Coordinates of C-alpha atoms and ligand atoms in Angstrom, one line a residue:
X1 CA -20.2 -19.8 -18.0
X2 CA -23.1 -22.2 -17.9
X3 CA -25.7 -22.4 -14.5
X4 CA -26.7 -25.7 -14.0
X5 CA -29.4 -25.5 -11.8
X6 CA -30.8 -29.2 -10.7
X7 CA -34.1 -29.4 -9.5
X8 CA -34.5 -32.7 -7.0
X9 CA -38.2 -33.4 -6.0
X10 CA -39.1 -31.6 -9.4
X11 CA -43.0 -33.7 -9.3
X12 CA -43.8 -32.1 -5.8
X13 CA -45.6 -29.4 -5.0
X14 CA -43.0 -26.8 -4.1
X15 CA -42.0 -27.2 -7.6
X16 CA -45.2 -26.9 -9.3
X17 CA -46.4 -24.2 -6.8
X18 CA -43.1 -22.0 -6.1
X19 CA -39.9 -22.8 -8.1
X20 CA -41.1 -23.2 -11.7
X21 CA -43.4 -19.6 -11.6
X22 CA -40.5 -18.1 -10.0
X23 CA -37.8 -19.6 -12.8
X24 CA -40.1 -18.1 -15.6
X25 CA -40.3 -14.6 -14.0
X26 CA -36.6 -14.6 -13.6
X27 CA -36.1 -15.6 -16.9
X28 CA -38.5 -13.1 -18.0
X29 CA -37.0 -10.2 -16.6
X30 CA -33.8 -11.1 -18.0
X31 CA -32.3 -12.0 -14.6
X32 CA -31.4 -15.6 -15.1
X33 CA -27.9 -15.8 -16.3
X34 CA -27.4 -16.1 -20.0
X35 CA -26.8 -20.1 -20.4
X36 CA -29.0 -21.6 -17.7
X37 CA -30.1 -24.7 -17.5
X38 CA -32.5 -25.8 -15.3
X39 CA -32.4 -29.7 -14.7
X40 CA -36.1 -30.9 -13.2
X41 CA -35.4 -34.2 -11.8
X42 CA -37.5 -36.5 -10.3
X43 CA -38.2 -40.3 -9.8
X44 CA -41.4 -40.5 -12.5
X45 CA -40.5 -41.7 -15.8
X46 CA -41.2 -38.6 -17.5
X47 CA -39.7 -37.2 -20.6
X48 CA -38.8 -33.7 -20.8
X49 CA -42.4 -33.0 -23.1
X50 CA -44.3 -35.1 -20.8
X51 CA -43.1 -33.3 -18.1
X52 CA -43.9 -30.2 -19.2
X53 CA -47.3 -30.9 -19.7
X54 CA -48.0 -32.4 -16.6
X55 CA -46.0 -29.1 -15.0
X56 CA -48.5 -27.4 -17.0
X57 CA -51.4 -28.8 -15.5
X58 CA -50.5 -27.9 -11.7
X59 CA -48.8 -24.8 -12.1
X60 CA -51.7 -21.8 -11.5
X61 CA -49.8 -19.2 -12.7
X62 CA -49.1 -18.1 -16.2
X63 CA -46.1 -19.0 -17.2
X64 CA -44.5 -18.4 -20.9
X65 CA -44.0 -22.3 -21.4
X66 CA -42.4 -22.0 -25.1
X67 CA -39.7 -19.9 -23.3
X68 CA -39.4 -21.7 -20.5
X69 CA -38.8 -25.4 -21.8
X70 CA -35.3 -23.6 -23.7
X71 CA -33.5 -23.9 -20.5
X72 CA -35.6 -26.4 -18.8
X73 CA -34.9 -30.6 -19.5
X74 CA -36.6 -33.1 -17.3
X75 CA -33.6 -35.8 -16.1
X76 CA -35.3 -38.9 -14.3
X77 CA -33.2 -40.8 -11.8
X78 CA -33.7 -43.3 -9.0
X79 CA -31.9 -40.7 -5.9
X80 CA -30.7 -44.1 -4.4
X81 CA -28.5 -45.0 -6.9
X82 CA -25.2 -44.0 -7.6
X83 CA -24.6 -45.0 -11.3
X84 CA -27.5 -42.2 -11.6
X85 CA -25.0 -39.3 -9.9
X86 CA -22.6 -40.2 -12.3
X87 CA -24.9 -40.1 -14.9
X88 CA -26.4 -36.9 -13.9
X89 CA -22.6 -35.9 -13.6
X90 CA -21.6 -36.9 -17.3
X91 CA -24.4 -34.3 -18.5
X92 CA -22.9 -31.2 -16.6
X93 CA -19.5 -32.4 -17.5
X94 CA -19.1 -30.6 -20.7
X95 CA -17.9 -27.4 -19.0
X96 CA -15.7 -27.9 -15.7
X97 CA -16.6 -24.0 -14.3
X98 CA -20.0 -24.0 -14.5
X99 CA -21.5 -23.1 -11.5
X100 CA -23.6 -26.2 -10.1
X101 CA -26.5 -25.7 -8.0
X102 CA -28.8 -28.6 -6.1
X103 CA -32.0 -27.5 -4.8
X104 CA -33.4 -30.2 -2.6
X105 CA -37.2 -29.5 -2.5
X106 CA -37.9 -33.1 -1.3
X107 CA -38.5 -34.5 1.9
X108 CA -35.9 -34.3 4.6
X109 CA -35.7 -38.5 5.0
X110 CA -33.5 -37.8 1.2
X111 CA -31.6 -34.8 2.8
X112 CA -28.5 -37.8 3.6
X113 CA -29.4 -39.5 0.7
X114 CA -29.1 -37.0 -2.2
X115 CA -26.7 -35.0 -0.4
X116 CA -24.3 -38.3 -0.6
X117 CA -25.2 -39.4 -3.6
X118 CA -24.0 -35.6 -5.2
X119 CA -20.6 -35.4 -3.1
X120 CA -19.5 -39.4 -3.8
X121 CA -19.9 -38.6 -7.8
X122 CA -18.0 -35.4 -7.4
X123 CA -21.1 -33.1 -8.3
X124 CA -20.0 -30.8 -5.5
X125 CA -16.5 -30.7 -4.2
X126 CA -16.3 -29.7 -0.6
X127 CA -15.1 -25.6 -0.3
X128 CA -15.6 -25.7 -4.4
X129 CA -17.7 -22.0 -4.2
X130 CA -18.7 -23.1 -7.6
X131 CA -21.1 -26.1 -6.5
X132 CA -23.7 -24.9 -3.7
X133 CA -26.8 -27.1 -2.1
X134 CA -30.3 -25.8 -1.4
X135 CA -32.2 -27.3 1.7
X136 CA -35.7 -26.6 2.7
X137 CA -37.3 -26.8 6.0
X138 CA -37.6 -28.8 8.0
X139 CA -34.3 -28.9 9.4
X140 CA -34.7 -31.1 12.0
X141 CA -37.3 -32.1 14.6
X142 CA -35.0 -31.2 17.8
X143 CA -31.9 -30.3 18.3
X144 CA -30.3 -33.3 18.3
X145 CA -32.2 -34.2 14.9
X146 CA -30.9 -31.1 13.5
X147 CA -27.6 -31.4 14.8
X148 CA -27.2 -35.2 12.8
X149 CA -28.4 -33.8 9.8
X150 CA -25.6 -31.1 9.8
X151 CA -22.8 -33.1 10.8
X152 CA -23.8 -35.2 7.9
X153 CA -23.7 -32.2 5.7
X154 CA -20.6 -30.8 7.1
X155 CA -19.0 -34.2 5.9
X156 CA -19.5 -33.5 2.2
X157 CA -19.8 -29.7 2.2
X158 CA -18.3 -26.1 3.6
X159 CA -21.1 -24.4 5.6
X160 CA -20.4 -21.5 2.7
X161 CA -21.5 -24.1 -0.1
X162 CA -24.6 -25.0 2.1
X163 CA -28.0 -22.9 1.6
X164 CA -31.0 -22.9 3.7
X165 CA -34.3 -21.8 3.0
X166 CA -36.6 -19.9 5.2
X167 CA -38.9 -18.4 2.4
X168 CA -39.8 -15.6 5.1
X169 CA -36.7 -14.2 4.4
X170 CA -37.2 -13.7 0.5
X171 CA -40.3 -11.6 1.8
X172 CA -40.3 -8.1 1.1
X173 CA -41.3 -6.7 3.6
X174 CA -39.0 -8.7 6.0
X175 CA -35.6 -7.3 3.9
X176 CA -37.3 -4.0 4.6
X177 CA -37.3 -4.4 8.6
X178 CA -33.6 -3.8 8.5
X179 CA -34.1 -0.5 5.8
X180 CA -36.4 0.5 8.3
X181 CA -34.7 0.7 10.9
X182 CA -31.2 2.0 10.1
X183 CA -32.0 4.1 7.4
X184 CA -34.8 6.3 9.0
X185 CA -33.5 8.3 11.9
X186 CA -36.4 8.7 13.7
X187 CA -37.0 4.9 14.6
X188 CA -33.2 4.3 14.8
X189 CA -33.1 6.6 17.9
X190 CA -36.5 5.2 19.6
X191 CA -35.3 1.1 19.1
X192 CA -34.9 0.6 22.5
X193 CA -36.6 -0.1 25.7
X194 CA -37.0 3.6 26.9
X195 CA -39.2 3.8 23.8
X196 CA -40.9 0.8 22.9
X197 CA -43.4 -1.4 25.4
X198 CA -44.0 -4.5 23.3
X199 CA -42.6 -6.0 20.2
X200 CA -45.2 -8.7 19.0
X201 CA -44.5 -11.3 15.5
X202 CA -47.7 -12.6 14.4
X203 CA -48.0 -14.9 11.4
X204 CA -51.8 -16.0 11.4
X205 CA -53.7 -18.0 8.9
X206 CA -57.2 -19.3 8.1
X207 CA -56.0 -23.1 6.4
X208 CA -56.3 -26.1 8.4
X209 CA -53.6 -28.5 7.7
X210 CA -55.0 -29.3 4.6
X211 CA -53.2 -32.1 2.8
X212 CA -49.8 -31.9 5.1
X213 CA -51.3 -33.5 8.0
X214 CA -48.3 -36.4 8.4
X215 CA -45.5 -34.0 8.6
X216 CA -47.7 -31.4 10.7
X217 CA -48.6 -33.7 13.4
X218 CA -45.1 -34.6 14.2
X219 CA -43.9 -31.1 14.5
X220 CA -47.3 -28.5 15.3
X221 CA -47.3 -24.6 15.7
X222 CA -44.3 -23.9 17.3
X223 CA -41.6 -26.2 15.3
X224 CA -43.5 -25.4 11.7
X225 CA -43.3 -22.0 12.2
X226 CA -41.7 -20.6 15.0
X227 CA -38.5 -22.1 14.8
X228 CA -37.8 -20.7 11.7
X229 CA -40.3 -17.9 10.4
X230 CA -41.0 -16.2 13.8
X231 CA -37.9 -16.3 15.3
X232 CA -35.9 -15.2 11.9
X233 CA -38.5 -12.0 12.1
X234 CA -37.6 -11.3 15.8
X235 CA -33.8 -11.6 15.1
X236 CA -34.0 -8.5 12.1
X237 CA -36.3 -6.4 14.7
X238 CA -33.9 -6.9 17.8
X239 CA -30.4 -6.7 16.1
X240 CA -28.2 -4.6 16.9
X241 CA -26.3 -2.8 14.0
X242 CA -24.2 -4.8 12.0
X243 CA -20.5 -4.0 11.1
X244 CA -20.7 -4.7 7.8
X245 CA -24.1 -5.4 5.7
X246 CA -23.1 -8.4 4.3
X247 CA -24.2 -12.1 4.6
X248 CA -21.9 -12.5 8.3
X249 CA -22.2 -9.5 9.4
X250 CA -25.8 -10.0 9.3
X251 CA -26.2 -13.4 10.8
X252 CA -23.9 -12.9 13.3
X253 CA -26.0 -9.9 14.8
X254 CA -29.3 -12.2 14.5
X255 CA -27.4 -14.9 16.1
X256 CA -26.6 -12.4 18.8
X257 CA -30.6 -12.0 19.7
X258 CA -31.5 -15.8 19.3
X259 CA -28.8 -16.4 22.3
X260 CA -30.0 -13.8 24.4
X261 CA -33.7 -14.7 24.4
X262 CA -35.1 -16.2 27.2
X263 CA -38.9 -17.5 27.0
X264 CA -41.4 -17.1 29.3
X265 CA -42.9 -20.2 30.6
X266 CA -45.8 -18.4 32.7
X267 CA -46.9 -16.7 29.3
X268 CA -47.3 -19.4 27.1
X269 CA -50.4 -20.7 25.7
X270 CA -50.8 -23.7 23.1
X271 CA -54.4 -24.6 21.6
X272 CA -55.2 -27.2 18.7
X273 CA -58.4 -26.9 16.2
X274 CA -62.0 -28.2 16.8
X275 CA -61.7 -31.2 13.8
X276 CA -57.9 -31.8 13.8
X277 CA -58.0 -34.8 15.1
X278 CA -59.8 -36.4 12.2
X279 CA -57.6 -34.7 9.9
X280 CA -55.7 -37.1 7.0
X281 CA -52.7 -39.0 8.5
X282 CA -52.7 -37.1 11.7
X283 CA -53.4 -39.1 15.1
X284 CA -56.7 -39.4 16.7
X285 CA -55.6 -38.9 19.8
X286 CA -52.7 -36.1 19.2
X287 CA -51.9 -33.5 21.4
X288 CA -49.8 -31.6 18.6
X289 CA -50.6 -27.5 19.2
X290 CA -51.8 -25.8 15.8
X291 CA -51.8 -22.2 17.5
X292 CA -49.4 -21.1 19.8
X293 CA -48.7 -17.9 22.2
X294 CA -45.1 -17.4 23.3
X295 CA -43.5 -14.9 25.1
X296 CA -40.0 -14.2 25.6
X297 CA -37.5 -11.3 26.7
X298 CA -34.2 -10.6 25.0
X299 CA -31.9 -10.1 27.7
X300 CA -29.6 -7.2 26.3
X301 CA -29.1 -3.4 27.3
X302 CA -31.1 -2.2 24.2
X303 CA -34.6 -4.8 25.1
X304 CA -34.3 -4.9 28.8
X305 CA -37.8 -5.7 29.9
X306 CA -39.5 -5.3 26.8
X307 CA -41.9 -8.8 26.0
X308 CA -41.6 -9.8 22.5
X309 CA -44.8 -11.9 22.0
X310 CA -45.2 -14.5 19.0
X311 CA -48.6 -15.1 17.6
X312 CA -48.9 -18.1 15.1
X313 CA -51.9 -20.9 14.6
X314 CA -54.1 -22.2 11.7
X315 CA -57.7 -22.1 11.5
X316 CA -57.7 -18.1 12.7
X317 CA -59.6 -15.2 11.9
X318 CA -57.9 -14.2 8.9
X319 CA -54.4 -14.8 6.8
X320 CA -52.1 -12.2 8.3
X321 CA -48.1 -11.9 8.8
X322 CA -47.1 -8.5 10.7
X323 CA -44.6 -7.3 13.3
X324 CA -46.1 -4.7 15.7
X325 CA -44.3 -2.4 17.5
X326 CA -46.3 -0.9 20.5
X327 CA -44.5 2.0 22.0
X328 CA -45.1 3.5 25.5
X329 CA -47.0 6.4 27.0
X330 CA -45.1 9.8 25.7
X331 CA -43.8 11.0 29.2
X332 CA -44.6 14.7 28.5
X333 CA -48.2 13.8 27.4
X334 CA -50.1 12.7 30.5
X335 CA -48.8 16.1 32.2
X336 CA -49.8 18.4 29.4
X337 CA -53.0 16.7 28.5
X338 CA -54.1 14.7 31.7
X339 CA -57.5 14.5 30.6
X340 CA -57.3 13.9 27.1
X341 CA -57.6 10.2 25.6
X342 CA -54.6 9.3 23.6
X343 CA -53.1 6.6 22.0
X344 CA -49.9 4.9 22.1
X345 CA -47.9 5.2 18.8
X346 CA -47.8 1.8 16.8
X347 CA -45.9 0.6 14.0
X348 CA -46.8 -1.8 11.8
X349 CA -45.3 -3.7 9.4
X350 CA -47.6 -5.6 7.4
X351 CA -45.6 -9.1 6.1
X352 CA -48.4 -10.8 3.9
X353 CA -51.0 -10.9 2.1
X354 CA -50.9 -7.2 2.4
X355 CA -47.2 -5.9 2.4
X356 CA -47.0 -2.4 3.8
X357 CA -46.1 0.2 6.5
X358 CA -48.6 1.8 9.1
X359 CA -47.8 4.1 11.9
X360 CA -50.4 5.3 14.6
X361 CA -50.1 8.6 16.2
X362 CA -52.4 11.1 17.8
X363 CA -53.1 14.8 15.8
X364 CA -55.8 17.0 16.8
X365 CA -59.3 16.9 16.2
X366 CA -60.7 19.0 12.9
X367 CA -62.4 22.2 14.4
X368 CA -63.5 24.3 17.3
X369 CA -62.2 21.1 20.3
X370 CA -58.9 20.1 21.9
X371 CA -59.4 16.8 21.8
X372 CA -57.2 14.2 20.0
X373 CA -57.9 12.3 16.8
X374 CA -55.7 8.7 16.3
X375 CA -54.8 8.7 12.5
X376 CA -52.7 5.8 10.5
X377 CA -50.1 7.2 8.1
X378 CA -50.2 4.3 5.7
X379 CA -47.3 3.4 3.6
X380 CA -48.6 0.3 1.0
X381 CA -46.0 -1.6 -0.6
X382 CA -47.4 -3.7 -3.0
X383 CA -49.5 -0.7 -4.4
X384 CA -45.9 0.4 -6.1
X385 CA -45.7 -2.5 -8.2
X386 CA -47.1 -2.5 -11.9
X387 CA -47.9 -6.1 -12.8
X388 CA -45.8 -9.1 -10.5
X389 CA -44.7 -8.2 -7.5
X390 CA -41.1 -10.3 -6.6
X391 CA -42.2 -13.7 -4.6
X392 CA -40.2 -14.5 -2.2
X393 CA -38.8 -17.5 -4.3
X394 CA -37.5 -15.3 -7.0
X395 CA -35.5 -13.0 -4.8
X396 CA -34.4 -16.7 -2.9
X397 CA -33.3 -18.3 -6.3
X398 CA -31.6 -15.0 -7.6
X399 CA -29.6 -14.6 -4.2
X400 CA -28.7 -18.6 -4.6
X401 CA -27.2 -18.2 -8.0
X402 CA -25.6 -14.7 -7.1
X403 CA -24.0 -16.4 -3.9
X404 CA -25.4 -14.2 -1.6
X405 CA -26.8 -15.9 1.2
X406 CA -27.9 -13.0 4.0
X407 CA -31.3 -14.3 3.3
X408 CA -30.5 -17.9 3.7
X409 CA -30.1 -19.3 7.4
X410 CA -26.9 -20.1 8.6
X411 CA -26.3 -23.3 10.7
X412 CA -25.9 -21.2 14.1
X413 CA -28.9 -19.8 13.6
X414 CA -30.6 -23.2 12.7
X415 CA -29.2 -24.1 16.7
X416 CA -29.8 -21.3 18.7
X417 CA -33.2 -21.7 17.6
X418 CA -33.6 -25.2 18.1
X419 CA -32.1 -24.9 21.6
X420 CA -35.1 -21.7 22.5
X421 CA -38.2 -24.0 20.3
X422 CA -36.5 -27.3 22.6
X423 CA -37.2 -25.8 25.8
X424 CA -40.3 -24.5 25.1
X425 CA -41.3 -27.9 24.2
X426 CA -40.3 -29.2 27.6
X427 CA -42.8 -26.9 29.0
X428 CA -45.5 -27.7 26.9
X429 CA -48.8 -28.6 28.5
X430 CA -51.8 -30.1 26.7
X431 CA -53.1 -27.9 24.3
X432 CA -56.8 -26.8 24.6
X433 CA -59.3 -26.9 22.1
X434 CA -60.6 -23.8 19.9
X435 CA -63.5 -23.9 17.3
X436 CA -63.3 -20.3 16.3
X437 CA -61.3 -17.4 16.8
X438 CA -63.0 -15.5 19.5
X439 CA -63.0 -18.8 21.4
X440 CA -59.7 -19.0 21.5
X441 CA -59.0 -15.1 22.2
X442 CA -61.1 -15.2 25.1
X443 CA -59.5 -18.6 27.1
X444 CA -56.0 -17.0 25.4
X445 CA -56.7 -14.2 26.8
X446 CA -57.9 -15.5 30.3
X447 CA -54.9 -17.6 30.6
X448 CA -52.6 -14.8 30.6
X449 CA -54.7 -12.3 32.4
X450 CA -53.8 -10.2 30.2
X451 CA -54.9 -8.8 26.3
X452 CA -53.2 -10.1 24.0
X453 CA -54.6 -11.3 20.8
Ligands
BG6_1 C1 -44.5 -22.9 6.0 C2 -45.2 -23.8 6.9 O1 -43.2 -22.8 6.3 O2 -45.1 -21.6 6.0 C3 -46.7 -23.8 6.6 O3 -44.7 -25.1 6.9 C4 -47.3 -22.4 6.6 O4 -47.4 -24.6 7.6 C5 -46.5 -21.5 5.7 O5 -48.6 -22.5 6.1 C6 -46.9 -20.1 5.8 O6 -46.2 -19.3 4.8 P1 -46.9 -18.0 4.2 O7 -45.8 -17.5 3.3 O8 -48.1 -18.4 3.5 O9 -47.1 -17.1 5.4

């Protein structure tokens, strides 16, 4: 059976950066189904050779091209028109079982017009499981925004056929949170409030806006990353167990958290960038946040209390994605060693660049002395690989054609999250200005009264 994969917004930079390196890898480790066929298609009136050397010009990675280009044709089409559908239909016609998959990596203003333009020439029949569509973020502005856009989808597809990316979900390190926890007894019996004091997500990077400052300035910190990224990596820490480890048995426990969390108002701190203001296409006089602290609660039995605190801005000290788990004082310690300095176990799971495990606990001190000694056990992920590790994109194009989507966001998910990142926003008070890190740390810091970053 053939897999017709079609590739819209093939000339952009998702493309060139993410999808085509992640095709070749697949196909080099065999795991692209025998007869794909990847269809790049675009607006630009490439051929399929001229595409392939322009690919070959922005792609950074090495890629066997020879191989690639065996299953790769470029198909150029105006996404407005509909005699171009049909076309594109005529040349997945010749077999009527082959699975049919549109990846949309273009931006969302096409999302109504490609996704009509595929249903009105019959590319996808709605509750076909044979003909599935690929959506990146963003998903909406608001709410309301993301609402339209998925009663428009619902028209032409079922929400089963329908596949949304958050890339942080192809991490490894984020499928490990859930191996983590329910397969290691130790941290399955302390995931709770009587043992832990803090969750907090923090996805920091060193990048300004660079050349994204149009969409940026309409959406900022907390809508670019933690609608989706941030809140998807609170959702696999606070789940409950799931009945069944599939794809619904999953969301519906991560769906479970998003509803019960409550955000903080009082502990909520938004900052933008010294020199973001005369950033390409963003506004001279915006107000759009490119750092943001949050804090919220999730109000069930197992968090009660606990503060999970998101982290996320551009322009930071370094590039780092973790999840930290801080947990409390051991009870027994403070009367069995009053006088002794200890520290708090912490977990931490490192999300990128690095990808890893450490945990934090107190042994004693080498020699002829009580005291106490805090050591790391370190557990390094990518160490373990020989050559390419998976990208996220791989394991997120493999899980598309397999049909698996536990990795792909399902539209209550997409809500509940709008609904928590919505009032947030109608908190929001003029973000202050930072021109380094420790700036920011110390007026973060003083805001809250508290140490957080
Ligand atoms: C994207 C955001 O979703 O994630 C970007 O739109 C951000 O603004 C990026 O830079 C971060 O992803 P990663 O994988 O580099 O942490």
């Amino acid at each position: 059976m053939t897999t017709y994969l079609a590739v819209f917004g093939a000339t952009g930079n998702l493309t060139y950066k993410k999808l085509l390196p992640a095709l070749a890898q697949l196909q080099a480790l065999g795991q692209l189904p025998e007869s794909t066929r990847i269809l790049c298609v675009a607006r630009s009136p490439h051929t399929t050779e001229s595409y392939l050397s322009a690919a070959r010009e922005q792609v950074k990675e090495r890629i066997d091209w020879p191989r690639l280009s065996t299953i790769l044709e470029y198909f150029p089409m105006d996404f407005a028109s509909p005699e171009a559908y049909r076309r594109l239909a005529a040349r997945m016609a010749d077999e009527p079982q082959a699975l049919r998959l549109f990846y949309l990596a273009v931006a969302p203003e096409l999302f109504p017009v490609i996704a009509g333009g595929i249903s009105g020439a019959s590319l996808v029949k709605k509750g076909d499981p044979t003909g599935r569509i690929v959506f990146e973020k963003p998903f909406g502005v608001d709410l309301a925004s993301a609402q339209s856009i998925n009663r428009m989808l619902w028209n032409y597809f079922d929400e089963s056929q329908i596949y949304r990316v958050d890339h942080y979900l192809g991490k490894e390190m984020i499928q490990n949170i859930l191996v983590m926890r329910f397969a290691n007894r130790l941290f399955e019996d302390a995931w709770n409030h009587t043992a832990i004091e803090k969750v907090t997500i923090v996805a920091k990077e060193t990048e300004g806006v660079l050349n994204r400052g149009g969409y940026y300035d309409a959406v900022g910190a907390l809508k670019d990353m933690v609608q989706s990224h941030l809140l998807q990596m609170a959702a696999l820490v606070a789940m409950e167990v799931p009945a069944t480890f599939d794809d619904d048995g999953i969301r519906a426990k991560k769906v479970e958290v998003l509803s019960h969390l409550r955000f903080d108002p009082h502990h909520t701190v938004t900052a933008q960038y010294d020199g973001y203001l005369r950033e390409k296409n963003v506004d001279p006089a915006s107000t759009t946040e490119t750092f943001v602290f949050l804090r919220a609660f999730v109000d069930t039995p197992r968090w009660r209390g606990v503060p999970f605190d998101f982290i996320t801005g551009k322009k930071l000290d370094r590039k780092r994605s973790e999840i930290i788990i801080d947990f409390k004082d051991n009870s027994e310690r403070s009367r069995l060693w009053p006088d002794l300095d200890v520290v708090k176990n912490r977990l931490v799971v490192s999300v990128s660049p690095d990808e890893g495990v450490s945990f934090r606990l107190n042994v004693k001190t080498p020699g002829l002395t009580d005291a106490f000694l805090p050591q790391e056990m370190e557990y390094c992920h990518d160490c373990r690989y020989v050559g390419n590790r998976p990208e996220a994109y791989e394991r997120i194009l493999l899980d598309l054609i397999r049909g698996q989507s536990a990795l792909f966001t399902r539209w209550d998910e997409i809500e509940t999250a709008w609904r928590i990142v919505d009032e947030v926003k109608d908190h929001a008070v003029r973000p202050f200005v930072y021109n380094d890190f420790d700036t920011l740390k110390n007026i973060t810091n003083a805001r809250l009264q508290e140490e957080v970053l």
